[in-house]
Structures are given as C-alpha cells and as structure tokens.
Coordinates of C-alpha atoms and ligand atoms in Angstrom, one line a residue:
M127 CA 120.7 97.1 58.5
P128 CA 120.3 94.9 61.7
I129 CA 117.6 96.1 64.0
S130 CA 118.8 96.9 67.5
E131 CA 116.8 96.2 70.7
S132 CA 116.2 100.0 71.3
M133 CA 114.8 100.3 67.8
V134 CA 112.4 97.5 68.6
Q135 CA 111.4 99.2 71.8
E136 CA 110.7 102.5 69.9
I137 CA 108.6 100.7 67.3
V138 CA 106.6 98.9 70.0
Q139 CA 106.0 102.2 71.8
E140 CA 104.9 103.9 68.6
V141 CA 102.5 101.1 67.8
M142 CA 101.1 101.1 71.3
A143 CA 100.6 104.9 71.2
K144 CA 98.8 104.6 67.8
M145 CA 96.6 101.8 69.1
Q146 CA 95.9 103.8 72.2
I147 CA 96.3 100.8 74.4
A148 CA 96.0 101.9 78.0
E149 CA 98.5 100.6 80.4
A150 CA 97.7 99.6 83.9
P151 CA 99.2 101.9 86.6
A152 CA 102.7 100.8 87.6
G153 CA 102.7 97.4 89.3
K154 CA 98.9 96.9 89.0
H155 CA 97.4 94.2 86.8
G156 CA 93.9 94.7 85.3
I157 CA 93.5 98.3 86.1
F158 CA 92.7 100.8 83.3
R159 CA 91.9 104.4 82.9
D160 CA 89.3 103.9 80.3
M161 CA 86.4 101.3 80.5
N162 CA 86.6 100.5 76.7
D163 CA 90.2 99.7 77.1
A164 CA 89.5 97.5 80.1
I165 CA 86.8 95.6 78.1
E166 CA 89.1 95.2 75.1
A167 CA 91.8 93.7 77.4
S168 CA 89.3 91.4 79.0
K169 CA 88.2 90.2 75.6
K170 CA 91.7 89.3 74.7
A171 CA 92.2 87.4 77.9
Q172 CA 88.9 85.5 77.4
A173 CA 90.1 84.3 74.0
I174 CA 92.9 82.6 75.8
V175 CA 90.8 81.4 78.8
K176 CA 88.2 79.7 76.6
R177 CA 90.9 77.6 74.9
M178 CA 92.4 76.5 78.2
S179 CA 91.8 73.0 79.5
M180 CA 89.7 72.6 82.6
D181 CA 92.9 71.5 84.4
Q182 CA 94.6 74.8 83.4
R183 CA 91.6 76.9 84.6
E184 CA 91.7 74.9 87.9
K185 CA 95.4 75.8 88.4
I186 CA 94.5 79.5 88.2
L187 CA 91.7 79.0 90.7
T188 CA 94.0 77.2 93.1
C189 CA 96.4 80.1 92.9
I190 CA 93.6 82.6 93.5
R191 CA 92.4 80.6 96.5
R192 CA 95.9 80.5 98.0
K193 CA 96.5 84.2 97.5
T194 CA 93.1 85.1 98.9
K195 CA 94.1 83.3 102.1
E196 CA 97.5 84.9 102.2
N197 CA 96.0 88.3 101.8
A198 CA 92.9 87.8 103.9
E199 CA 94.0 90.1 106.7
I200 CA 95.4 92.8 104.4
L201 CA 92.1 92.9 102.4
A202 CA 90.0 92.8 105.6
R203 CA 92.0 95.8 107.1
M204 CA 91.9 97.7 103.9
A205 CA 88.1 97.3 103.5
V206 CA 87.5 98.5 107.1
D207 CA 89.9 101.4 106.7
E208 CA 88.5 102.5 103.3
T209 CA 84.7 102.0 103.9
G210 CA 84.6 102.4 107.7
M211 CA 82.3 99.4 107.7
G212 CA 82.4 95.9 109.3
N213 CA 85.1 94.4 111.4
V214 CA 88.5 92.9 110.6
G215 CA 88.1 89.5 112.3
D216 CA 84.9 88.6 110.5
K217 CA 86.1 89.9 107.2
I218 CA 89.2 87.6 107.5
L219 CA 86.8 84.7 108.0
K220 CA 84.7 85.8 105.0
H221 CA 87.8 85.7 102.8
H222 CA 88.7 82.2 104.0
L223 CA 85.2 81.1 103.3
V224 CA 85.5 82.4 99.7
A225 CA 88.8 80.7 99.2
D226 CA 87.7 77.4 100.6
N227 CA 84.0 77.1 99.6
T228 CA 83.5 78.9 96.3
P229 CA 82.9 76.2 93.7
G230 CA 85.4 75.9 90.8
T231 CA 85.4 73.8 87.6
E232 CA 83.7 70.8 89.3
D233 CA 80.5 72.9 89.0
I234 CA 80.7 72.7 85.2
T235 CA 78.9 69.5 84.4
T236 CA 77.6 67.7 81.3
T237 CA 74.1 66.1 81.0
A238 CA 73.8 63.2 78.5
W239 CA 71.0 61.2 76.9
S240 CA 72.1 58.1 75.1
G241 CA 69.6 55.8 73.3
D242 CA 68.5 54.2 70.0
R243 CA 68.7 57.5 68.2
G244 CA 72.2 58.4 69.3
L245 CA 73.8 60.6 71.9
T246 CA 72.9 64.1 73.0
L247 CA 74.8 66.3 75.4
I248 CA 74.1 69.5 77.2
E249 CA 77.3 71.3 77.9
M250 CA 78.0 74.4 79.8
G251 CA 79.9 77.0 77.8
P252 CA 81.2 80.5 78.6
F253 CA 79.3 83.6 77.9
G254 CA 82.6 85.5 77.2
V255 CA 83.3 88.7 78.9
I256 CA 80.9 89.2 81.9
G257 CA 80.2 92.7 83.4
A258 CA 80.0 92.7 87.2
I259 CA 78.9 95.4 89.6
T260 CA 79.9 94.9 93.2
P261 CA 78.9 96.4 96.6
C262 CA 80.9 98.3 99.2
T263 CA 79.6 96.0 101.9
N264 CA 81.6 92.9 100.8
P265 CA 83.9 94.5 98.2
S266 CA 86.9 92.1 97.8
E267 CA 84.8 89.0 98.9
T268 CA 82.4 89.6 96.0
I269 CA 85.2 90.3 93.5
L270 CA 87.2 87.1 94.4
C271 CA 84.1 84.9 94.6
N272 CA 82.7 86.2 91.2
T273 CA 86.1 85.8 89.6
I274 CA 86.5 82.2 90.7
G275 CA 83.0 81.3 89.4
M276 CA 83.2 83.2 86.2
V277 CA 86.7 82.0 85.2
A278 CA 85.8 78.4 86.2
G279 CA 83.1 78.8 83.5
G280 CA 85.6 80.0 80.9
N281 CA 84.7 83.7 81.1
T282 CA 86.7 86.8 82.0
V283 CA 85.2 89.6 84.0
V284 CA 85.0 93.4 83.9
F285 CA 84.2 94.9 87.3
N286 CA 82.6 98.3 88.0
P287 CA 83.1 98.3 91.8
H288 CA 81.5 100.6 94.3
P289 CA 83.6 103.8 94.3
A290 CA 83.7 103.8 98.1
A291 CA 85.6 100.6 98.0
I292 CA 87.8 101.1 95.0
K293 CA 91.2 100.7 96.7
T294 CA 90.2 97.3 98.2
S295 CA 88.6 96.3 94.9
I296 CA 91.8 97.2 92.9
Y297 CA 93.9 95.2 95.3
A298 CA 91.7 92.1 94.8
I299 CA 91.7 92.5 91.0
N300 CA 95.4 92.9 90.9
L301 CA 95.7 89.8 93.1
V302 CA 93.7 87.5 90.8
N303 CA 95.7 88.6 87.8
E304 CA 98.9 87.9 89.6
A305 CA 97.5 84.5 90.4
S306 CA 96.7 83.8 86.8
L307 CA 100.1 84.9 85.6
E308 CA 101.8 82.7 88.3
A309 CA 99.7 79.7 87.1
G310 CA 100.6 80.2 83.5
G311 CA 97.3 82.0 82.5
P312 CA 96.8 85.4 80.9
D313 CA 96.8 88.8 82.5
N314 CA 93.5 90.7 82.7
I315 CA 91.2 87.7 83.6
A316 CA 89.5 90.4 85.8
V317 CA 89.7 94.1 85.0
T318 CA 88.4 97.4 86.2
V319 CA 88.9 101.2 85.8
E320 CA 90.8 103.4 88.3
K321 CA 87.7 105.5 88.8
P322 CA 84.4 103.7 88.5
T323 CA 81.4 105.9 88.0
L324 CA 77.8 105.6 86.8
E325 CA 79.2 106.5 83.4
T326 CA 81.7 103.7 83.3
S327 CA 79.0 101.4 84.5
N328 CA 76.8 102.5 81.6
I329 CA 79.6 102.0 79.0
M330 CA 80.0 98.5 80.4
M331 CA 76.2 97.7 80.4
K332 CA 75.8 98.9 76.8
H333 CA 79.0 97.4 75.4
K334 CA 78.5 95.0 72.4
D335 CA 81.1 92.6 73.8
I336 CA 79.4 92.1 77.1
P337 CA 76.5 89.6 76.9
L338 CA 75.8 89.1 80.6
I339 CA 75.8 91.4 83.6
A340 CA 75.9 90.3 87.2
A341 CA 74.8 93.0 89.7
T342 CA 75.3 92.6 93.4
G343 CA 73.8 95.6 95.3
G344 CA 70.7 97.4 96.3
P345 CA 67.4 97.8 94.3
G346 CA 68.7 100.7 92.1
V347 CA 71.5 98.8 90.5
V348 CA 69.5 95.6 89.9
T349 CA 66.8 97.6 88.2
A350 CA 69.4 99.4 86.1
V351 CA 70.9 96.1 85.0
L352 CA 67.5 94.6 84.3
S353 CA 66.7 97.6 82.1
S354 CA 69.9 97.4 80.1
G355 CA 68.5 95.1 77.4
K356 CA 71.2 92.5 78.3
R357 CA 70.8 89.3 80.2
G358 CA 71.1 90.2 83.9
I359 CA 71.7 88.3 87.1
G360 CA 70.2 90.5 89.8
A361 CA 71.5 89.9 93.4
G362 CA 69.5 92.6 95.2
A363 CA 68.6 93.8 98.7
G364 CA 67.1 91.8 101.5
N365 CA 65.6 92.5 104.9
P366 CA 65.7 89.0 106.5
P367 CA 63.3 88.3 109.4
A368 CA 64.2 85.7 112.0
L369 CA 61.0 84.1 113.2
V370 CA 60.9 82.4 116.6
D371 CA 58.0 80.2 117.5
E372 CA 56.8 78.6 120.8
T373 CA 58.5 75.2 120.0
A374 CA 62.0 76.8 119.6
D375 CA 65.0 76.3 121.9
V376 CA 64.6 79.9 122.8
R377 CA 68.0 80.2 124.6
K378 CA 69.8 78.8 121.5
A379 CA 67.6 81.0 119.2
A380 CA 68.7 84.1 121.0
Q381 CA 72.4 83.1 120.7
D382 CA 72.2 82.1 117.0
I383 CA 70.3 85.3 116.1
V384 CA 72.8 87.6 117.8
N385 CA 75.7 85.7 116.3
G386 CA 74.3 86.0 112.8
C387 CA 73.1 89.6 113.2
T388 CA 76.4 90.9 114.5
F389 CA 78.7 89.0 112.0
D390 CA 80.7 91.7 110.2
N391 CA 78.5 94.3 112.0
N392 CA 75.4 93.1 110.1
L393 CA 76.8 93.9 106.6
P394 CA 75.9 90.6 104.9
C395 CA 72.6 90.8 103.0
I396 CA 71.6 87.5 104.5
A397 CA 72.1 88.6 108.1
E398 CA 69.1 88.8 110.5
K399 CA 67.7 92.3 110.3
E400 CA 64.7 91.9 112.7
I401 CA 63.0 89.3 114.9
V402 CA 59.4 88.2 114.8
A403 CA 58.5 86.2 117.9
V404 CA 55.3 84.7 119.1
S405 CA 53.9 86.3 122.2
S406 CA 54.2 83.2 124.4
I407 CA 58.0 83.1 124.2
M408 CA 58.6 86.9 123.7
D409 CA 59.7 87.7 127.2
E410 CA 61.9 84.7 127.5
L411 CA 63.6 85.6 124.2
M412 CA 64.2 89.2 125.4
H413 CA 65.6 87.9 128.6
Y414 CA 68.2 85.7 126.8
L415 CA 69.0 88.5 124.3
I416 CA 69.8 90.9 127.1
T417 CA 71.3 88.7 129.9
E418 CA 73.3 86.1 127.9
N419 CA 74.0 87.7 124.5
D420 CA 75.3 91.2 125.3
C421 CA 72.3 93.1 123.8
Y422 CA 71.5 96.7 124.9
L423 CA 67.8 97.4 125.4
A424 CA 67.1 100.8 123.9
S425 CA 64.4 102.9 125.5
K426 CA 61.7 104.7 123.5
E427 CA 63.7 107.9 123.7
E428 CA 66.9 106.2 122.5
Q429 CA 65.0 104.5 119.6
D430 CA 63.8 108.0 118.5
K431 CA 67.3 109.3 118.7
L432 CA 68.6 106.3 116.7
V433 CA 65.9 106.9 114.0
N434 CA 67.0 110.6 113.7
I435 CA 70.6 109.7 113.2
V436 CA 70.4 106.3 111.3
L437 CA 67.6 107.5 109.0
A438 CA 68.4 111.2 108.9
G439 CA 66.1 113.0 106.5
G440 CA 64.4 109.7 105.8
K441 CA 67.5 108.3 104.1
L442 CA 69.8 105.6 105.3
N443 CA 72.9 107.3 106.8
R444 CA 75.9 105.7 105.3
K445 CA 78.0 106.8 108.3
C446 CA 76.0 104.3 110.4
V447 CA 76.0 101.3 108.0
G448 CA 78.3 98.5 109.2
R449 CA 79.2 100.3 112.5
D450 CA 79.3 98.2 115.7
A451 CA 76.6 98.6 118.4
R452 CA 78.7 100.7 120.8
T453 CA 79.7 103.2 118.1
L454 CA 76.0 103.6 117.1
L455 CA 75.1 104.1 120.8
S456 CA 77.9 106.7 121.2
M457 CA 76.3 108.6 118.3
I458 CA 73.2 109.1 120.5
G459 CA 75.2 109.9 123.6
V460 CA 75.1 106.5 125.3
D461 CA 78.4 105.2 126.7
A462 CA 77.6 101.5 126.6
P463 CA 79.6 98.8 128.4
A464 CA 82.5 97.3 126.4
N465 CA 80.7 93.9 125.9
I466 CA 77.7 95.3 124.1
R467 CA 77.3 93.7 120.6
C468 CA 73.7 94.5 119.5
I469 CA 70.9 97.0 120.2
V470 CA 67.4 95.5 120.8
F471 CA 63.9 96.8 121.5
E472 CA 60.3 95.7 121.0
G473 CA 58.3 97.5 118.4
P474 CA 55.7 97.2 115.7
K475 CA 56.7 96.0 112.2
E476 CA 56.2 99.5 110.8
H477 CA 58.9 100.9 113.1
P478 CA 61.5 102.5 110.7
L479 CA 64.4 100.7 112.4
I480 CA 62.5 97.4 111.8
A481 CA 61.0 97.9 108.3
E482 CA 64.1 99.3 106.7
E483 CA 67.2 97.3 105.7
L484 CA 69.8 99.0 107.9
M485 CA 72.9 96.8 107.8
M486 CA 73.9 97.5 111.3
P487 CA 73.5 95.6 114.6
I488 CA 70.0 96.9 115.5
L489 CA 67.4 94.2 116.1
G490 CA 63.8 95.3 116.5
V491 CA 61.7 92.5 117.9
V492 CA 58.1 92.3 116.7
R493 CA 55.5 90.5 118.9
A494 CA 53.0 88.2 117.1
K495 CA 49.9 86.8 118.7
D496 CA 50.4 83.3 117.2
F497 CA 52.4 81.5 114.5
D498 CA 50.1 82.5 111.6
D499 CA 50.4 86.1 112.7
A500 CA 54.2 85.8 112.9
V501 CA 54.3 84.4 109.4
E502 CA 52.2 87.2 108.0
Q503 CA 54.3 89.9 109.7
A504 CA 57.6 88.3 108.6
V505 CA 56.4 88.1 105.0
W506 CA 55.4 91.8 105.1
L507 CA 58.9 92.7 106.5
E508 CA 60.7 90.7 103.8
H509 CA 59.1 93.2 101.3
G510 CA 58.8 90.6 98.5
N511 CA 62.6 90.7 98.0
R512 CA 62.5 86.9 98.0
H513 CA 66.1 87.0 99.4
S514 CA 66.6 85.4 102.9
A515 CA 64.6 84.5 105.9
H516 CA 65.3 82.5 109.1
I517 CA 63.3 80.4 111.6
H518 CA 63.8 78.9 115.0
S519 CA 61.3 76.1 115.5
K520 CA 61.1 72.4 116.2
N521 CA 57.7 72.1 114.4
I522 CA 58.2 70.9 110.8
D523 CA 54.7 71.9 109.8
N524 CA 55.4 75.4 111.0
I525 CA 58.8 75.5 109.2
T526 CA 57.1 74.2 106.0
K527 CA 54.3 76.8 106.2
Y528 CA 56.8 79.6 106.7
A529 CA 59.0 78.4 103.8
R530 CA 56.1 78.3 101.4
A531 CA 54.8 81.7 102.5
I532 CA 58.0 83.6 102.5
D533 CA 59.4 82.0 99.3
T534 CA 63.0 83.2 99.7
A535 CA 66.2 82.1 98.0
I536 CA 67.6 81.2 101.5
L537 CA 65.8 79.9 104.5
V538 CA 68.0 79.0 107.5
K539 CA 66.5 76.8 110.3
N540 CA 67.8 76.8 113.8
A541 CA 71.2 78.3 113.1
P542 CA 72.8 81.7 112.5
S543 CA 72.2 83.2 109.1
Y544 CA 75.8 82.6 107.9
A545 CA 75.1 78.9 107.9
A546 CA 73.6 79.7 104.5
L547 CA 77.1 80.4 103.2
G548 CA 78.5 77.1 104.3
F549 CA 79.8 78.6 107.6
G550 CA 78.5 76.2 110.2
G551 CA 76.2 74.6 107.6
E552 CA 76.5 72.4 104.6
G553 CA 76.8 73.8 101.1
Y554 CA 79.0 76.1 99.0
C555 CA 79.7 79.8 99.5
T556 CA 78.7 82.8 97.3
F557 CA 78.6 86.5 97.8
T558 CA 76.1 87.0 94.9
I559 CA 72.7 85.7 95.8
A560 CA 70.5 86.2 92.8
S561 CA 67.3 86.9 94.7
R562 CA 65.5 89.1 92.1
T563 CA 66.2 87.0 89.0
G564 CA 65.9 83.6 90.7
E565 CA 69.2 81.9 90.1
G566 CA 69.6 81.9 93.9
L567 CA 73.1 81.2 95.2
T568 CA 75.3 81.8 92.2
S569 CA 78.2 79.5 91.3
A570 CA 80.4 78.7 88.2
S571 CA 77.5 77.0 86.4
T572 CA 75.3 80.2 86.8
F573 CA 77.8 82.0 84.6
T574 CA 77.5 79.5 81.6
K575 CA 75.3 79.0 78.6
R576 CA 73.6 75.6 78.1
R577 CA 74.5 74.2 74.7
R578 CA 73.0 71.1 73.1
C579 CA 75.3 68.8 71.1
V580 CA 73.6 66.1 69.1
M581 CA 75.0 63.0 67.4
S582 CA 72.1 61.3 65.6
D583 CA 72.1 57.5 65.2
S584 CA 75.7 57.0 66.4
L585 CA 77.9 56.9 69.4
C586 CA 75.3 55.1 71.5
I587 CA 77.3 52.0 72.4
R588 CA 75.0 50.3 74.8
Ligands
NAD626 P1 74.5 100.0 96.3 O1 73.3 99.6 95.6 O2 74.7 101.3 96.9 O3 75.8 99.7 95.3 C1 76.0 98.5 94.7 C2 76.8 98.7 93.4 O4 75.8 99.2 92.5 C3 77.9 99.7 93.5 O5 78.9 99.3 92.7 C4 77.3 101.0 93.0 O6 78.2 101.9 92.5 C5 76.3 100.5 91.9 N1 75.1 101.2 91.6 C6 74.2 101.8 92.4 N2 73.2 102.3 91.7 C7 73.5 102.1 90.4 C8 72.9 102.5 89.2 N3 71.7 103.1 89.2 N4 73.4 102.1 88.0 C9 74.6 101.4 88.0 N5 75.3 101.1 89.2 C10 74.7 101.4 90.3 O7 74.7 98.9 97.5 P2 75.9 98.8 98.6 O8 75.6 99.7 99.7 O9 77.2 98.8 98.0 O10 75.5 97.3 99.1 C11 74.5 97.0 100.0 C12 73.2 96.6 99.3 O11 73.5 95.5 98.4 C13 72.2 96.1 100.2 O12 70.9 96.4 99.8 C14 72.4 94.6 100.3 O13 71.3 93.8 100.6 C15 72.7 94.3 98.8 N6 73.6 93.2 98.6 C16 73.0 92.1 98.0 C17 73.7 90.9 97.9 C18 73.1 89.7 97.2 O14 73.9 88.8 97.0 N7 71.9 89.7 96.9 C19 75.0 90.9 98.3 C20 75.6 92.0 98.9 C21 74.8 93.1 99.1

C-alpha cells in the first residue's frame, strides 16, 4: 500500500512524541521548555557546526552581524522596557560595537614549529557545547557577542540568561538562529529555556555534555561556576576607579570620566564608578565636573538620602541600577535641571556610595594627599576584582606604577572607559571580560582547546 503524506506526518508526530523532543514556541528558534532538551538540540547543532569549513562559519557570523545591526534599535528598546535600565541611544551603539568589533574566525590561528625532526602544529579546536550565563545589564549584547565568538570557534552555546531580561534574550537567541538558517547553517546554534532559573542553571552546569561554562555577572554566579567541577570562564564584578594626578589635562579628564561614567547610565562593568584625585588638582576637577559636564553636586543630606534609597537595608536596590541621574535625584525629592547627567560629591573611600559597585551615574570623588596615596586608595576601591581601572596622567612613571599596583584586566589611560571596548580606542570588543579567571577580554580563541598535532621526521620542507 503506498504511504500518503498524511500518514508520514502522523508517523513523524508519533515518533516525536515518543522521543519527547520539545519544540520551540511558535516562530521562535532555539527556545525550549526543558533545559535537557535545549542541551540535546545544541549538541546536534554542534555536530554540524564542527564539520563546517571556516568559510561556512564565517558566513553565519556575517549574517548575525547584519541582523544585529538591523535589530539594534528593537533590542535596545526592548532591553530598556524590560529591565528599566540603561538608555536606548547607548544600547544601540553597544549593539553596533558588537556587530562590527567582535572577532570571528580570524581569531582562530595555528602555531607551527618546523625543523629537522618534522612539523608540529598547535591548532585551536572547539570545546563542543558551551554553557553561558548572562547578565541583565547587557543582555542581548552579551548573547550576541558570546555567540559570535563561540560559533567562530566551532562550538554551539546553551544560555541561561538573567530572568529579568528573558524577553530580550529570547529575541537575540532567535535572531542568531535565523541568521544561521539564512546562511545555510543549522538551527539551534544558540539555545535557551523559556523560563531560566537557578535550577535550569544547575542542570546546565552539571550536564555531562557541557565541558565549559562562561559566566558573566556578579560574584555569586562566578563562584557558583567555579565550584561546578567544570572548566569555568569567570567574568565577574568590578568597581573601576578613575585616578587623576597632578600632570593630567584636568579639563579633558573631567569630560572623559563623565562620558564613560554616564554611558548606558553606568551599566557597563568597565565604567568609571568613582574618582580618586590628588589634592592639588581636586578643586579644579570638581569645577570642571560641575560647570562643564552637567554634574550635580550632592549635599551631605542628599548623599544620606541617596544611601537610604540606593542601598536600602544594606542591599543594592535594583530599582536604582541603570537609572539616569535625574531619576535618581527625583527619588530623593530633587527636581534637577534637564541637563544633569551625573551626581558627584567628595567623600572618603569608605563612603557606601563610593565603595560599592552601584552601576548608576553617581561618582564619589576621593581626595588623596599625593600620587602614592591615590594609588593605595584606588587599589583598595578595586577590591581585588582585577577587573578595570582608569588613569588620567601625562607621567609615564606614574602610569606604570599604577598599572603594576592595580593589576587589572583593563587599564584605560586618558580616555573614557569605553575605549577599552574599541569605542574611541584600538582593539576588539567583548562583553565578557574574564577578570576572575584571567583570560581577560574574551574572543573566539578563548572558547577553544589547544591541540598539538605532530608529524615526526616528515613534512619539514626547508
Ligand atoms: P547577577 O550576578 O545578578 O546575574 C548574572 C547572571 O548570573 C544572571 O543570569 C543570574 O541569573 C545568574 N546568577 C546569579 N547568581 C547565580 C548563582 N548563584 N548560580 C547561578 N546563576 C546565578 O548580575 P547582573 O546584575 O545581571 O549583572 C551585573 C553584574 O555583572 C555586575 O557585578 C557587573 O560588574 C557584572 N558584569 C561583569 C561583566 C564582565 O565582563 N566581567 C560584564 C557584565 C556584567
């Protein structure tokens, strides 16, 4: 008896039901109800990706980059609406930065030794399926940037995004799969679950098919990943100080610091979180901050009110994170002029608004008696995160001394912090800066294994 099309459909549906293959919600690629199903789908996609030529992988990445730019505004608006953090204009820029400056397959290189005893190569191969945990502060930027790097390295990726940014994260994950399909690649190069929780994160971290986990977030998640028994890339918290010494172009320093600090309402982990200034230029710096850079000088009473609301009950109030300066001031009853971009005040390094990583445009300024004192206070404020620090100085001995003392993955000199991401500075972009585990600014090569390939006594043709 000939088999009709409807019979084929019935058989397929029956088999699917028996295999309990979870389907993505209508119209969404890479989104699953169950974490185990998501990992299974990712594994199947990786089996295809690892056999693809570099040229084919690059075609997928080109399509992801194009779609990221086409959707930059939608993603920016969605993230601001969903999380209430940041601002649309800067988030659009961040998406363009990811699309244009995240390294692709050119980052996957080979090292060779050729000599009398033959030829030896070190090649970068995929780990397989990578687990990735992403923050609510740069949700789609991190997902798009991680996917470009991980797929360039021949991997696929399972995300457990921050629940507070799940809509935006799902949009980005669907987008990269659409890009892959359009470029002739497989579906599910990036996957996630509809409702990410600590439980789904645990399933991912413990899963036998996930050899590597990349965690981008605060100290809790990095510690959890590093305790998982798996290899972990830990991109943790920062509290970057901007040091200004007596040799700096103080006027430019004030402008650069406010530009960096207010970018996306201070959400980037690399953004200036406080200033340490040597006493001799302190007043001049404050003058430029207030008169030329739209900073609001908070009184002692206003600082106390800010502490009560921003760190209510000693805990960082999520409702204040990523808000603009005027919104923060309105929360303490101050109706600030429309041009105000940042809140400043002078205080000791132990002031809670200075010592804590706030991720909002509040810049406490700490006075130091001289350069050595400034370095000491800045190192204290960085809390050993080894993440990011900034300096405004024309004295290379001072810059060198600071760089050695603070020992961070990023040190920006005489520019806004975002120069570290290739925005107004040289170098590539990433939204996963592996401060805790030492890889620094991650890229495709970070997500590969080094493999040695040896041919003894042959193939050396010199
Ligand atoms: P967060 O730590 O609250 O959340 C980050 C992610 O980790 C989320 O997906 C969250 O669900 C998950 N998570 C939190 N605790 C966990 C646990 N115990 N086990 C498993 N998963 C857990 O951070 P956030 O508010 O989303 O982002 C801001 C923080 O991230 C800041 O501290 C910032 O400095 C840091 N950050 C670092 C980088 C970097 O590249 N180093 C980049 C962006 C943000």
